Short mmCIF file of C-alpha atoms in Angstrom, two decimals:
data_model
loop_
_atom_site.label_atom_id
_atom_site.label_comp_id
_atom_site.label_asym_id
_atom_site.label_seq_id
_atom_site.Cartn_x
_atom_site.Cartn_y
_atom_site.Cartn_z
CA MET A 234 34.30 20.44 -12.16
CA ILE A 235 30.66 20.36 -13.45
CA LYS A 236 28.96 17.27 -12.25
CA MET A 237 25.55 18.01 -13.65
CA LYS A 238 24.43 20.29 -16.49
CA LEU A 239 21.03 21.67 -17.04
CA GLN A 240 20.33 22.92 -20.56
CA ASP A 241 17.21 24.64 -21.36
CA VAL A 242 14.97 22.61 -19.00
CA HIS A 243 11.24 23.02 -19.06
CA ALA A 244 8.93 21.03 -16.98
CA PHE A 245 5.26 20.73 -17.20
CA PHE A 246 2.24 19.41 -15.43
CA GLY A 247 -0.14 18.76 -18.18
CA LYS A 248 -0.10 21.90 -20.32
CA ASN A 249 1.01 24.05 -17.23
CA GLU A 250 4.66 24.95 -17.52
CA VAL A 251 6.17 25.09 -14.03
CA LEU A 252 9.77 25.27 -14.97
CA LYS A 253 10.84 27.60 -17.67
CA SER A 254 14.20 27.45 -19.58
CA ILE A 255 16.40 26.47 -16.60
CA ASN A 256 20.16 26.47 -17.02
CA LEU A 257 22.13 25.40 -14.30
CA ASP A 258 25.57 23.76 -13.53
CA VAL A 259 25.92 21.60 -10.38
CA TYR A 260 29.50 21.43 -9.20
CA ASP A 261 31.17 18.29 -7.81
CA LYS A 262 32.24 18.05 -4.20
CA ALA A 263 29.97 20.98 -3.13
CA VAL A 264 26.44 21.81 -1.73
CA THR A 265 24.09 23.58 -4.25
CA SER A 266 20.89 25.05 -2.45
CA ILE A 267 17.73 26.00 -4.29
CA ILE A 268 15.76 28.81 -2.56
CA GLY A 269 12.64 30.70 -3.37
CA PRO A 270 9.11 31.33 -2.20
CA SER A 271 6.39 28.48 -2.08
CA GLY A 272 5.11 27.13 -5.63
CA CYS A 273 8.30 28.59 -7.52
CA GLY A 274 9.31 25.17 -8.79
CA LYS A 275 12.15 24.21 -6.37
CA THR A 276 10.98 20.75 -5.63
CA THR A 277 9.91 20.28 -9.34
CA LEU A 278 13.44 21.18 -10.40
CA LEU A 279 14.95 18.83 -7.91
CA ARG A 280 12.78 15.87 -8.97
CA CYS A 281 13.85 16.46 -12.60
CA LEU A 282 17.37 15.88 -11.69
CA ASN A 283 16.76 12.05 -11.07
CA ARG A 284 13.54 12.03 -13.29
CA MET A 285 11.19 11.58 -10.39
CA HIS A 286 9.23 14.16 -11.84
CA GLU A 287 8.07 11.72 -14.59
CA LEU A 288 6.33 9.44 -11.80
CA ASP A 289 3.35 11.93 -12.18
CA ARG A 290 1.25 10.70 -14.97
CA ASN A 291 0.57 14.32 -16.37
CA ALA A 292 4.22 15.32 -15.94
CA SER A 293 6.73 15.90 -18.76
CA ILE A 294 10.23 17.46 -19.11
CA LYS A 295 11.83 19.02 -22.06
CA GLY A 296 15.39 20.06 -22.54
CA ARG A 297 18.91 18.22 -21.62
CA ILE A 298 20.21 17.18 -18.17
CA LEU A 299 23.75 15.90 -18.51
CA LEU A 300 25.34 13.81 -15.57
CA ASP A 301 29.08 13.50 -16.34
CA ASN A 302 28.22 14.64 -19.89
CA ALA A 303 25.66 11.83 -20.31
CA ASP A 304 22.02 12.80 -21.17
CA ILE A 305 20.02 11.36 -18.37
CA PHE A 306 17.05 11.00 -20.71
CA LYS A 307 18.96 8.63 -22.84
CA MET A 308 20.24 6.64 -19.90
CA ASP A 309 18.58 3.69 -18.12
CA LEU A 310 15.98 5.30 -15.79
CA TYR A 311 16.81 3.18 -12.84
CA LYS A 312 20.50 3.64 -13.31
CA VAL A 313 19.95 7.48 -13.05
CA ARG A 314 18.03 7.19 -9.83
CA ARG A 315 20.63 4.76 -8.41
CA LYS A 316 23.31 7.38 -9.23
CA VAL A 317 21.23 10.25 -8.13
CA GLY A 318 19.61 9.52 -4.72
CA MET A 319 16.97 11.32 -2.94
CA VAL A 320 15.91 12.27 0.63
CA PHE A 321 12.36 13.53 1.13
CA GLN A 322 10.81 16.40 3.15
CA ARG A 323 9.37 13.91 5.69
CA PRO A 324 11.35 10.97 6.98
CA ASN A 325 9.99 7.90 5.17
CA PRO A 326 11.76 4.66 6.23
CA PHE A 327 9.90 1.41 5.27
CA PRO A 328 7.72 0.74 8.39
CA PHE A 329 7.80 -3.09 7.74
CA MET A 330 11.56 -3.52 7.56
CA SER A 331 14.13 -3.29 10.44
CA ILE A 332 16.65 -0.47 10.82
CA GLN A 333 19.29 -2.71 9.40
CA ASP A 334 17.06 -3.69 6.39
CA ASN A 335 16.09 -0.03 5.78
CA VAL A 336 19.71 0.76 5.12
CA LEU A 337 20.08 -2.16 2.81
CA ALA A 338 16.75 -1.55 1.12
CA GLY A 339 18.33 -0.65 -2.15
CA PHE A 340 20.24 -4.08 -2.33
CA LEU A 341 17.52 -6.35 -0.72
CA MET A 342 14.65 -4.85 -2.84
CA SER A 343 16.61 -4.98 -6.09
CA GLY A 344 17.26 -8.68 -5.42
CA LYS A 345 21.05 -8.37 -4.65
CA ARG A 346 22.35 -10.97 -2.47
CA LEU A 347 24.67 -10.18 0.16
CA SER A 348 26.47 -12.27 2.91
CA LYS A 349 25.88 -11.56 6.42
CA ASN A 350 29.10 -9.93 6.75
CA GLN A 351 28.59 -7.71 3.68
CA LYS A 352 25.21 -6.77 5.29
CA GLU A 353 26.74 -5.75 8.63
CA GLU A 354 29.70 -3.78 6.99
CA ILE A 355 27.29 -1.91 4.67
CA CYS A 356 24.90 -1.10 7.51
CA GLU A 357 27.43 -0.13 10.11
CA LYS A 358 29.39 2.02 7.55
CA ASN A 359 26.50 4.09 6.41
CA LEU A 360 25.02 4.48 9.69
CA ARG A 361 28.21 5.90 10.96
CA ARG A 362 28.41 8.11 8.07
CA VAL A 363 25.14 9.62 9.22
CA ALA A 364 26.17 9.61 12.93
CA LEU A 365 23.41 7.04 14.02
CA TRP A 366 25.27 4.07 14.64
CA GLU A 367 26.12 4.66 18.35
CA GLU A 368 22.35 5.33 18.93
CA SER A 369 21.06 2.41 16.85
CA LYS A 370 23.64 -0.41 16.96
CA ASP A 371 21.79 -2.25 19.91
CA ARG A 372 18.58 -2.12 18.30
CA LEU A 373 19.27 -2.96 14.38
CA ARG A 374 16.58 -5.42 14.40
CA ASP A 375 13.84 -2.95 15.76
CA LEU A 376 11.31 -1.32 13.47
CA PRO A 377 12.30 2.40 12.48
CA THR A 378 9.16 3.62 13.93
CA ASN A 379 10.77 3.26 17.29
CA LEU A 380 13.18 6.20 16.26
CA SER A 381 12.53 9.81 16.67
CA GLY A 382 11.94 11.95 13.61
CA GLY A 383 15.51 13.28 13.32
CA GLN A 384 16.91 9.71 13.71
CA GLN A 385 14.42 8.44 11.04
CA GLN A 386 15.53 11.11 8.66
CA ARG A 387 19.20 10.36 9.15
CA LEU A 388 18.27 6.56 8.75
CA CYS A 389 16.74 7.69 5.27
CA ILE A 390 20.07 9.63 4.38
CA ALA A 391 21.83 6.35 5.30
CA ARG A 392 19.45 4.38 3.00
CA ALA A 393 20.14 6.76 0.15
CA LEU A 394 24.06 6.67 0.86
CA ALA A 395 24.15 2.86 0.99
CA ASN A 396 23.15 2.66 -2.55
CA ASP A 397 26.16 4.45 -3.36
CA PRO A 398 25.12 7.28 -5.51
CA GLU A 399 27.09 10.15 -6.89
CA ILE A 400 24.47 13.06 -6.11
CA ILE A 401 22.01 13.12 -3.21
CA LEU A 402 19.12 15.44 -3.78
CA MET A 403 17.35 16.71 -0.49
CA ASP A 404 13.98 18.23 -0.64
CA GLU A 405 13.65 20.42 2.58
CA PRO A 406 15.08 17.53 4.63
CA THR A 407 14.93 19.40 8.05
CA SER A 408 11.54 21.14 7.54
CA ALA A 409 9.74 18.59 9.72
CA LEU A 410 12.36 18.54 12.41
CA ASP A 411 13.28 20.28 15.64
CA PRO A 412 16.29 22.60 15.90
CA ILE A 413 18.62 19.86 17.45
CA SER A 414 17.79 17.33 14.79
CA THR A 415 18.20 19.96 12.15
CA SER A 416 21.76 21.13 13.30
CA LYS A 417 22.62 17.31 13.19
CA ILE A 418 21.50 17.09 9.76
CA GLU A 419 23.28 20.20 8.61
CA GLU A 420 26.51 18.89 10.24
CA LEU A 421 26.13 15.72 8.31
CA ILE A 422 25.49 17.56 5.03
CA ILE A 423 28.83 19.62 5.65
CA GLY A 424 30.61 16.45 6.39
CA LEU A 425 29.32 14.68 3.48
CA LYS A 426 30.19 17.24 0.88
CA ASN A 427 33.70 16.00 0.34
CA GLU A 428 32.47 12.65 -0.78
CA ILE A 429 29.22 13.40 -2.55
CA VAL A 430 27.48 16.18 -4.47
CA ILE A 431 24.55 17.37 -2.82
CA VAL A 432 21.68 19.35 -4.11
CA ILE A 433 19.16 20.68 -1.40
CA VAL A 434 15.95 22.47 -1.54
CA THR A 435 15.32 24.93 1.44
CA HIS A 436 13.01 27.45 2.61
CA ASN A 437 15.16 28.56 5.41
CA MET A 438 17.73 31.19 3.85
CA GLN A 439 20.02 30.92 6.99
CA GLN A 440 20.39 27.23 6.38
CA ALA A 441 21.14 27.95 2.81
CA ALA A 442 23.88 30.42 3.73
CA ARG A 443 25.39 27.99 6.53
CA ILE A 444 25.71 25.00 4.48
CA SER A 445 25.86 25.54 0.72
CA ASP A 446 28.70 26.64 -1.63
CA PHE A 447 26.41 27.63 -4.27
CA THR A 448 22.85 29.04 -4.23
CA SER A 449 20.13 29.33 -6.86
CA PHE A 450 17.18 31.58 -6.25
CA MET A 451 13.98 30.73 -8.17
CA TYR A 452 10.82 32.84 -8.82
CA LEU A 453 7.75 31.69 -10.64
CA GLY A 454 9.35 28.95 -12.52
CA ASN A 455 12.40 30.97 -13.56
CA LEU A 456 15.95 30.61 -12.30
CA ILE A 457 16.50 34.24 -11.42
CA GLU A 458 20.00 34.05 -10.23
CA TYR A 459 22.71 31.39 -9.68
CA GLY A 460 26.09 31.77 -8.09
CA VAL A 461 28.44 31.43 -5.00
CA THR A 462 26.38 31.45 -1.90
CA GLU A 463 28.40 34.46 -0.35
CA GLN A 464 27.87 36.55 -3.38
CA ILE A 465 24.11 35.82 -3.53
CA PHE A 466 23.59 36.72 -0.07
CA LYS A 467 26.02 39.74 0.13
CA VAL A 468 25.84 41.26 -3.22
CA PRO A 469 23.00 39.67 -5.31
CA LYS A 470 23.08 40.87 -8.87
CA GLU A 471 19.23 40.71 -9.44
CA LYS A 472 16.68 43.11 -7.68
CA LEU A 473 14.28 40.13 -7.17
CA THR A 474 16.99 38.15 -5.32
CA GLU A 475 17.69 41.13 -2.99
CA ASP A 476 14.08 41.55 -2.18
CA TYR A 477 13.56 37.88 -1.41
CA ILE A 478 16.71 37.83 0.61
CA THR A 479 15.75 40.91 2.52
CA GLY A 480 12.37 39.65 3.42
CA ARG A 481 10.45 42.06 1.22
CA PHE A 482 8.34 39.05 -0.18
CA GLY A 483 7.98 35.38 -0.07
CA MET B 63 -33.78 24.69 19.76
CA ARG B 64 -30.43 23.23 18.60
CA VAL B 65 -30.28 21.34 22.10
CA LEU B 66 -33.75 20.06 21.42
CA THR B 67 -33.03 19.00 17.80
CA ASP B 68 -29.71 17.33 19.06
CA ARG B 69 -31.65 15.30 21.72
CA LEU B 70 -34.44 14.29 19.36
CA PHE B 71 -31.75 12.95 16.95
CA GLN B 72 -29.89 11.22 19.63
CA ALA B 73 -33.20 9.65 20.88
CA PHE B 74 -34.02 8.62 17.14
CA THR B 75 -30.52 7.06 16.58
CA MET B 76 -30.70 5.10 19.92
CA VAL B 77 -34.18 3.80 18.99
CA VAL B 78 -32.94 2.58 15.61
CA ALA B 79 -29.82 0.92 17.21
CA LEU B 80 -31.93 -0.73 19.95
CA SER B 81 -34.47 -2.07 17.28
CA VAL B 82 -31.60 -3.52 15.18
CA SER B 83 -29.97 -4.88 18.20
CA ILE B 84 -33.35 -6.45 19.44
CA ILE B 85 -33.78 -8.29 15.93
CA LEU B 86 -30.06 -9.46 16.19
CA ALA B 87 -30.54 -10.68 19.92
CA PHE B 88 -33.93 -12.45 18.81
CA ILE B 89 -32.01 -14.37 15.90
CA LEU B 90 -29.15 -15.36 18.24
CA PHE B 91 -31.50 -16.37 20.88
CA GLN B 92 -33.65 -18.34 18.55
CA LEU B 93 -30.55 -20.05 17.01
CA ILE B 94 -29.24 -20.95 20.56
CA LYS B 95 -32.68 -22.03 21.90
CA ASP B 96 -33.34 -24.43 18.95
CA GLY B 97 -29.88 -25.24 17.70
CA ILE B 98 -27.74 -25.96 20.96
CA GLY B 99 -29.73 -29.10 21.76
CA SER B 100 -28.70 -30.84 18.57
CA ILE B 101 -25.08 -29.79 18.74
CA ASN B 102 -23.10 -32.82 20.01
CA LEU B 103 -20.24 -34.89 18.96
CA ASN B 104 -22.38 -36.87 16.41
CA PHE B 105 -23.20 -33.52 14.70
CA PHE B 106 -19.57 -33.09 13.61
CA VAL B 107 -18.55 -36.72 13.13
CA GLU B 108 -21.77 -38.30 11.55
CA THR B 109 -22.91 -37.91 8.08
CA ALA B 110 -26.70 -37.24 7.17
CA ARG B 111 -29.10 -40.42 7.97
CA PRO B 112 -32.53 -40.98 7.14
CA VAL B 113 -35.35 -39.57 9.25
CA GLY B 114 -35.89 -41.64 12.42
CA SER B 115 -32.25 -43.04 12.93
CA ASN B 116 -32.02 -39.92 15.27
CA SER B 117 -28.20 -39.27 15.25
CA GLY B 118 -27.53 -37.84 11.80
CA GLY B 119 -24.79 -35.03 11.62
CA PHE B 120 -23.24 -32.50 9.43
CA LYS B 121 -20.09 -34.16 8.80
CA GLN B 122 -20.26 -34.19 4.92
CA ALA B 123 -21.53 -30.65 4.80
CA ILE B 124 -18.75 -29.40 7.08
CA VAL B 125 -16.11 -30.96 4.95
CA GLY B 126 -17.76 -30.08 1.72
CA SER B 127 -17.96 -26.50 2.88
CA LEU B 128 -14.17 -26.60 3.74
CA ILE B 129 -13.23 -27.87 0.13
CA ILE B 130 -15.64 -25.70 -1.62
CA ASP B 131 -14.84 -22.60 0.04
CA SER B 132 -10.94 -23.25 0.18
CA ILE B 133 -11.00 -23.66 -3.65
CA ALA B 134 -13.19 -20.50 -4.06
CA MET B 135 -10.92 -18.59 -1.95
CA ILE B 136 -7.85 -19.66 -3.86
CA ILE B 137 -9.74 -18.29 -6.93
CA ILE B 138 -10.88 -15.19 -5.30
CA ILE B 139 -7.53 -14.26 -3.85
CA SER B 140 -5.26 -14.86 -6.68
CA LEU B 141 -7.67 -13.04 -9.29
CA SER B 142 -8.82 -10.36 -7.12
CA VAL B 143 -5.28 -9.29 -5.93
CA LEU B 144 -4.16 -9.08 -9.47
CA GLY B 145 -7.32 -7.28 -10.61
CA GLY B 146 -7.05 -4.91 -7.86
CA LEU B 147 -3.23 -4.38 -8.58
CA PHE B 148 -4.31 -3.72 -12.35
CA LEU B 149 -6.80 -1.21 -11.03
CA HIS B 150 -4.41 0.60 -8.93
CA VAL B 151 -1.49 0.55 -11.36
CA TYR B 152 -3.25 1.23 -14.55
CA PRO B 153 -6.35 3.30 -13.64
CA GLU B 154 -6.82 5.48 -16.88
CA THR B 155 -6.72 2.54 -19.24
CA LEU B 156 -10.02 1.52 -21.00
CA LEU B 157 -9.58 -2.12 -19.80
CA SER B 158 -9.32 -0.66 -16.16
CA LYS B 159 -12.53 1.34 -16.62
CA ILE B 160 -14.28 -1.83 -18.03
CA LEU B 161 -13.13 -4.07 -15.37
CA LYS B 162 -14.25 -1.60 -12.67
CA GLU B 163 -17.63 -1.10 -14.03
CA SER B 164 -18.16 -4.88 -14.73
CA MET B 165 -16.95 -5.45 -10.87
CA SER B 166 -19.49 -2.86 -9.46
CA LEU B 167 -22.30 -4.33 -11.72
CA LEU B 168 -21.49 -8.12 -10.61
CA GLN B 169 -21.32 -6.82 -7.11
CA GLY B 170 -24.88 -5.95 -7.25
CA THR B 171 -26.01 -9.10 -9.15
CA PRO B 172 -28.21 -11.48 -7.12
CA THR B 173 -26.04 -14.50 -6.13
CA ILE B 174 -28.54 -16.95 -7.59
CA VAL B 175 -27.76 -15.45 -11.15
CA CYS B 176 -24.10 -16.48 -10.55
CA GLY B 177 -25.14 -19.97 -9.74
CA ILE B 178 -27.28 -20.29 -12.86
CA CYS B 179 -24.53 -18.76 -14.99
CA VAL B 180 -22.16 -21.29 -13.60
CA TYR B 181 -24.66 -24.16 -14.08
CA TYR B 182 -24.82 -23.19 -17.78
CA MET B 183 -21.18 -22.81 -18.28
CA VAL B 184 -19.57 -25.38 -16.01
CA VAL B 185 -22.19 -27.99 -14.86
CA ARG B 186 -23.74 -28.43 -18.28
CA SER B 187 -20.54 -28.82 -19.96
CA MET B 188 -19.22 -31.13 -17.34
CA GLY B 189 -22.41 -33.20 -17.54
CA HIS B 190 -22.98 -33.15 -13.65
CA PHE B 191 -22.89 -31.11 -10.55
CA SER B 192 -19.64 -30.65 -8.77
CA GLY B 193 -18.00 -29.08 -5.81
CA PHE B 194 -15.56 -27.30 -8.04
CA ALA B 195 -18.73 -25.75 -9.98
CA GLY B 196 -19.82 -24.55 -6.60
CA SER B 197 -16.40 -23.02 -5.71
CA ILE B 198 -16.60 -21.19 -9.15
CA ALA B 199 -20.01 -19.78 -8.37
CA LEU B 200 -18.90 -18.61 -4.75
CA ALA B 201 -15.83 -17.00 -6.52
CA LEU B 202 -18.04 -14.97 -8.74
CA VAL B 203 -19.82 -13.93 -5.71
CA GLY B 204 -16.55 -12.87 -3.90
CA ILE B 205 -14.38 -11.62 -6.73
CA PRO B 206 -16.00 -8.23 -7.38
CA TYR B 207 -16.21 -7.47 -3.63
CA MET B 208 -12.55 -8.40 -3.08
CA VAL B 209 -11.26 -6.74 -6.48
CA LEU B 210 -12.78 -3.27 -5.42
CA ALA B 211 -11.67 -3.73 -1.92
CA SER B 212 -7.98 -4.58 -2.85
CA GLU B 213 -7.97 -1.53 -4.98
CA GLN B 214 -8.77 0.54 -2.22
CA ILE B 215 -6.33 -1.02 -0.18
CA PHE B 216 -3.46 -0.62 -2.56
CA LYS B 217 -4.52 3.10 -2.89
CA MET B 218 -3.79 3.33 0.89
CA THR B 219 -0.09 2.82 0.26
CA PRO B 220 1.56 6.02 1.39
CA SER B 221 3.05 7.71 -1.67
CA LEU B 222 6.18 8.72 0.41
CA LEU B 223 7.09 5.05 0.60
CA VAL B 224 6.39 4.44 -3.15
CA GLU B 225 8.48 7.44 -3.94
CA ALA B 226 11.38 6.43 -1.55
CA ALA B 227 11.35 2.97 -3.38
CA TYR B 228 11.55 4.48 -6.79
CA SER B 229 14.27 6.89 -5.57
CA LEU B 230 16.46 3.89 -4.95
CA GLY B 231 16.29 2.90 -8.43
CA LEU B 232 13.73 0.14 -8.29
CA SER B 233 11.57 -0.92 -11.25
CA LYS B 234 7.88 -0.75 -11.08
CA THR B 235 7.44 -4.55 -10.65
CA ARG B 236 9.64 -4.25 -7.64
CA VAL B 237 8.09 -1.39 -6.14
CA ILE B 238 4.65 -3.41 -6.49
CA PHE B 239 6.11 -6.59 -4.80
CA TYR B 240 8.40 -4.87 -2.13
CA VAL B 241 6.29 -2.00 -1.16
CA ILE B 242 2.73 -2.07 -2.21
CA LEU B 243 1.92 -5.61 -1.59
CA ARG B 244 4.01 -5.73 1.54
CA PHE B 245 2.24 -2.66 2.94
CA ALA B 246 -1.11 -4.14 1.97
CA LYS B 247 -0.43 -7.66 3.47
CA PHE B 248 -2.45 -7.40 6.74
CA PRO B 249 -5.43 -5.33 5.15
CA LEU B 250 -5.58 -7.99 2.25
CA LEU B 251 -5.59 -10.77 4.93
CA ALA B 252 -8.41 -9.01 6.71
CA ILE B 253 -10.50 -8.48 3.56
CA SER B 254 -9.89 -12.32 2.55
CA LEU B 255 -11.41 -13.25 5.89
CA LEU B 256 -14.29 -10.83 5.42
CA THR B 257 -14.96 -12.37 1.90
CA LEU B 258 -14.71 -15.87 3.19
CA ALA B 259 -17.29 -14.92 5.89
CA ARG B 260 -19.58 -13.61 3.28
CA ILE B 261 -19.15 -16.61 0.76
CA ALA B 262 -19.54 -19.19 3.64
CA GLY B 263 -23.20 -18.51 4.14
CA GLU B 264 -24.27 -18.44 0.53
CA THR B 265 -26.71 -20.95 -0.49
CA ALA B 266 -28.19 -19.70 -3.87
CA PRO B 267 -25.09 -20.31 -5.90
CA LEU B 268 -24.68 -23.76 -4.70
CA LEU B 269 -28.06 -24.93 -5.40
CA PHE B 270 -27.34 -25.37 -9.14
CA THR B 271 -23.72 -26.26 -8.90
CA ALA B 272 -22.62 -28.28 -5.82
CA PHE B 273 -26.15 -29.68 -5.60
CA GLY B 274 -25.54 -31.22 -2.23
CA ASN B 275 -24.89 -34.72 -1.10
CA SER B 276 -26.03 -37.18 1.70
CA PHE B 277 -22.76 -39.03 1.89
CA LEU B 278 -19.32 -37.85 2.62
CA GLU B 279 -17.46 -36.91 -0.64
CA LEU B 280 -13.74 -35.61 -0.72
CA ASN B 281 -13.55 -35.35 -4.59
CA PRO B 282 -14.66 -31.71 -5.71
CA GLY B 283 -15.17 -33.15 -9.19
CA ARG B 284 -18.32 -34.80 -7.83
CA PRO B 285 -21.72 -33.24 -6.22
CA MET B 286 -20.79 -32.14 -2.66
CA ALA B 287 -22.68 -31.16 0.35
CA ALA B 288 -22.05 -27.81 1.91
CA MET B 289 -23.33 -26.13 5.16
CA PRO B 290 -25.65 -23.57 3.86
CA LEU B 291 -27.13 -26.32 1.38
CA GLN B 292 -27.63 -28.84 4.11
CA ILE B 293 -29.37 -26.32 6.30
CA PHE B 294 -31.69 -25.32 3.60
CA ILE B 295 -32.57 -28.94 2.69
CA TYR B 296 -33.17 -29.67 6.37
CA ALA B 297 -35.21 -26.35 6.96
CA ILE B 298 -37.66 -26.99 3.93
CA SER B 299 -38.22 -30.69 4.99
CA PRO B 300 -41.34 -31.64 6.98
CA TYR B 301 -39.43 -33.44 9.89
CA ASP B 302 -39.06 -31.87 13.20
CA GLU B 303 -35.84 -33.70 13.75
CA TRP B 304 -34.33 -32.22 10.58
CA HIS B 305 -35.53 -28.78 11.62
CA ARG B 306 -33.54 -29.10 14.95
CA LEU B 307 -30.42 -30.21 12.89
CA ALA B 308 -31.19 -27.04 10.50
CA TRP B 309 -31.08 -24.74 13.56
CA ALA B 310 -27.80 -26.39 14.82
CA GLY B 311 -26.26 -25.91 11.46
CA ALA B 312 -27.11 -22.18 11.19
CA LEU B 313 -25.74 -21.75 14.83
CA VAL B 314 -22.50 -23.38 13.86
CA LEU B 315 -22.32 -21.19 10.75
CA ILE B 316 -22.93 -18.19 12.80
CA ILE B 317 -20.30 -19.24 15.28
CA PHE B 318 -17.77 -19.66 12.56
CA VAL B 319 -18.45 -16.18 11.02
CA THR B 320 -18.00 -14.79 14.40
CA VAL B 321 -14.81 -16.17 15.20
CA LEU B 322 -13.60 -14.93 11.65
CA SER B 323 -14.99 -11.46 12.80
CA ILE B 324 -12.78 -11.79 15.86
CA ILE B 325 -9.71 -12.78 13.93
CA LEU B 326 -10.54 -10.04 11.57
CA GLY B 327 -10.47 -7.45 14.45
CA ARG B 328 -6.92 -8.73 15.45
CA TYR B 329 -5.67 -8.39 11.89
CA ARG B 330 -7.06 -4.89 11.72
CA ARG B 331 -5.05 -3.87 14.81
CA LEU B 332 -2.05 -5.58 13.14
CA GLY B 333 -2.70 -3.51 10.00
CA GLU B 334 -2.81 -0.47 11.83
#
């Protein structure tokens, strides 16, 4: 089932067109990865999916992006971002809030009132989902700056999950982490894909091959090829994809 | 040659640093030498007295300064934080550009001009001098400094945190309240203290506005004494006894500013 559909999407920074006529289907209960060399528009494409691209004053988007057949440009902006959560390249927990408050940030900052029990329940549930509960249950009141980089990134994933999104966008979530933390995040992504749609941008082709069900290859703002991960890595249809995957450029 | 240039430059900077330190040390020495003798309990609990009665103090000036500076700081902080936020959130608008230019211009305006402006706008329309007019004049001195500093502080908020908040579906207002203002809390406190230290010693804006008062006055709607004003009045008088009180007043003012600086250092560390 298609969860999100991109139809002829163009993205601009001022007059510079950084995404050119992208057509892409994001499937439900699957991990979709976006690969490609630096500057090809992977992150821009990801940021278009929850309209974070428009945060930049010079940025604009043309085309249609449908979430469950509803055009996200006609939906309430804040509702789109609640439905389509995001995890960034570098861990970015709020340094002035405790670990527990970071998990609950979406509720606390939007003014929703929660009872003490609800807070504890949401916090535990989401920390368990990211396998951080055992490591942090005795220091929920501590600042997140006391956690390691990998733990901070898992906390950011818990923060995004607590908001109850339908899709999570991940922008190279392991690029700033060591191999052990990376493998934990990868396990987490595989575990989560039955509950939630994940779209991940990665530079690491092995990672894309390991964790994703569908892979899209981008080059210079164009979506060159999109398909089942196994097909993309074993029998790519496009010469450019083959050259990139075999390391001839990039 | 490079070593020689380096040594010459090091020697030059050392001489400059020493010269500045000597001047500062001389001022402090003079303040302590001439001021410490007149600082006693009477200095803090007595109001000004006529020459010859020998036990006058600065009570009315200390209380006056506390009231005038407090009102000024309330005006400065509330307007400057809003102004700084506006500059940060809407930097490209015409109003923002006008605000920024006028703040830069006002920052370089001699403080006595602020006093004269408030004299014409507030004192003459009220019909009399007042502590409140003094607060407005001091606010005019502090606002440009703090608006521009606040804008810089808000700019320091990491974009990573702002984006994290937006990605949770928060509105711009909530991002400002919960992330930008919260992140800027300690630096804003530090800059407020710095602004207070700056306006606490201003005399010129108070000359035509608060005017001064030899008696204790708690109503800011009436002419009020203030520390720098009282020091000025005593310093230009022909009496030795009042000169000694002026030195003592200046010493207390310096101690106040030093204490603020120490607190400021602590807040800086907290901010980091």
